[in-house]
Amino acid sequence: MKKSLVILFVLMLVSSCIYPYTPDVSDEYGRVVIEGDISLGTVSHFSANQVVPFDANFYTASSIGVYKASFKVEAENGLVYNEIGTSGDIDLTAAGADTRYRMVAEITRAEGEDAVVFASDWQEPAPAPEIGRLVESAQDGILSLALNLSSDYESGCYRWEYEELYHYRSPMGSPTLELDLETGAIKDHTDASDINEVLDWWKYEWCWMETSSRRSAVAIAKSLQGSTLKNHEFLTIPTSSDKLAAGEYYLRLIARSIPEAQYRYLNAVNEGSEKMGSLFSPVPGEQIGNIRNVADPDDYAIGYVGVNRVAKKLFHIYTPGRGRFFNPDNYATDILVTLREAYPEMPGNLLNLEAYKWGYYPYVYDPGLLWLPTFCYDCRLSGGTPEKPKGWD
């Protein structure tokens, strides 16, 4: 019996690798925050800011910019990878995995102050994980996406982001009325004899939207069964979402293996921050990562710079969406009545142009003419583009 209890206790210690991480706390304000990873084979991005942490009641947090920041990545074999201009981007596409790396940042907090040099610790690159299949599961109007990651890296810890591309339609589709933006005259395309004119004259009904996740997510999979993360849910989407309505929703998963120390650091930030885990708004105290002042080891920047190789995989999401119905009455406005009161002597065609300047467009709908916000027809106004972005084939 005693022997069995000892074995059980040992197994619990081995399999329970997630343990609390208590970050050091500082009451100082304006500490430098540095975000970014040294990701070999990609263009890595680094950024710097200064943070004002939450007050004693956890009410607010804000950040202020630094006056100047420059970055570079140093390799232990002597190679140096410099920033592209002042963008924070460093091209590491040709960087090899056979040496150790560190990030070096030169930060000037305010005009007239001396620059301070911060550097991350030297690290060997973590190997890229293998991205397995993406699992789709739809139930009760919600699509759940789950990922599978595996790696020989000893930590069993992963970090990932994702990028999205989807084809979506403006809420009301194409208007059948065309407003001449020079004269203010309105042309009804439903009277056209050419069906192509009726259907194709408006070019902004369909757009592509390209977005990315707002933060990195992390997970640990280390256990007696190995370091495989199985069917880990990471994203849920309502089936009524515009992302799914056209059946052209694509997701690019970007995954890394990371050291356990980086996992514990990022997990503490993600769990504690009210701003989706951004390092620029840590809770309520500041957290020590692996970035130190080169001249003063007791001084540190908030952040943890890892060194890794990145795995990317593009998925087409097949779960169909059901779309949404947009009632024109819910968007209609008496904009012409308002304008007529403001400009009683203005001719009707000029009132039409004035309504357009205010962000409205004509729409024919039983029982007559309505004026709806232009975004109801123009998908570009929600941030999309009619042309499919490159890199998604």
Coordinates of N, CA and C in Angstrom, one line a residue, residues 29-35 47-54 60-67 109 275 278-282 286 302:
Y29 N 6.8 53.2 -12.1 CA 6.0 53.5 -13.3 C 7.0 53.8 -14.4
G30 N 6.5 53.5 -15.6 CA 7.3 53.8 -16.8 C 8.3 52.8 -17.2
R31 N 8.2 51.6 -16.7 CA 9.2 50.5 -17.0 C 9.0 50.2 -18.5
V32 N 10.1 49.9 -19.2 CA 10.1 49.6 -20.6 C 9.5 48.2 -20.8
V33 N 8.6 48.1 -21.8 CA 8.1 46.8 -22.3 C 8.6 46.5 -23.7
I34 N 9.1 45.3 -23.9 CA 9.6 44.9 -25.2 C 8.9 43.6 -25.6
E35 N 8.3 43.6 -26.8 CA 7.6 42.4 -27.3 C 8.3 41.9 -28.6
S47 N 8.9 45.5 -30.7 CA 8.3 46.8 -30.4 C 8.6 47.1 -28.9
A48 N 8.6 48.4 -28.6 CA 8.9 48.8 -27.3 C 7.9 49.9 -26.9
N49 N 7.6 50.0 -25.6 CA 6.7 50.9 -25.0 C 7.1 51.1 -23.5
Q50 N 6.3 52.0 -22.9 CA 6.5 52.1 -21.4 C 5.1 51.9 -20.8
V51 N 5.0 51.3 -19.7 CA 3.7 50.9 -19.2 C 3.4 51.7 -17.9
V52 N 2.2 52.0 -17.7 CA 1.7 52.5 -16.4 C 0.7 51.4 -15.9
P53 N 1.1 50.7 -14.8 CA 0.3 49.6 -14.4 C -1.0 50.0 -13.8
F54 N -1.9 48.9 -13.5 CA -3.1 49.2 -12.9 C -2.9 49.8 -11.5
T60 N -7.4 51.1 -14.0 CA -7.0 51.4 -15.3 C -5.5 51.0 -15.5
A61 N -5.2 50.9 -16.8 CA -3.8 50.7 -17.2 C -3.6 51.4 -18.5
S62 N -2.5 52.0 -18.7 CA -2.2 52.7 -20.0 C -0.7 52.6 -20.3
S63 N -0.4 52.9 -21.5 CA 1.0 52.9 -21.9 C 1.3 54.1 -22.7
I64 N 2.6 54.5 -22.6 CA 3.1 55.7 -23.3 C 4.3 55.2 -24.2
G65 N 4.5 55.9 -25.3 CA 5.6 55.5 -26.2 C 6.9 55.9 -25.7
V66 N 7.9 55.2 -26.2 CA 9.3 55.6 -25.9 C 9.7 56.6 -27.0
Y67 N 10.7 57.4 -26.7 CA 11.1 58.4 -27.7 C 11.8 57.8 -28.9
R109 N 14.0 56.6 -23.6 CA 12.7 56.8 -23.0 C 12.1 58.1 -23.4
K275 N -6.4 43.0 -20.9 CA -6.3 43.5 -22.3 C -5.8 42.4 -23.2
S278 N -1.8 41.3 -23.6 CA -0.8 42.2 -24.1 C 0.3 42.5 -23.1
L279 N 1.5 42.4 -23.4 CA 2.6 42.7 -22.5 C 2.6 44.2 -22.1
F280 N 1.9 45.0 -22.9 CA 1.8 46.5 -22.6 C 0.9 46.8 -21.5
S281 N 0.1 45.8 -21.0 CA -0.8 46.1 -19.9 C -0.7 45.0 -18.8
P282 N 0.4 44.7 -18.2 CA 0.5 43.7 -17.3 C -0.2 44.0 -16.0
E286 N 4.5 44.4 -12.2 CA 5.3 44.1 -13.4 C 6.0 42.8 -13.3
I302 N 10.1 44.6 -19.2 CA 9.1 43.6 -19.2 C 9.0 42.9 -20.5

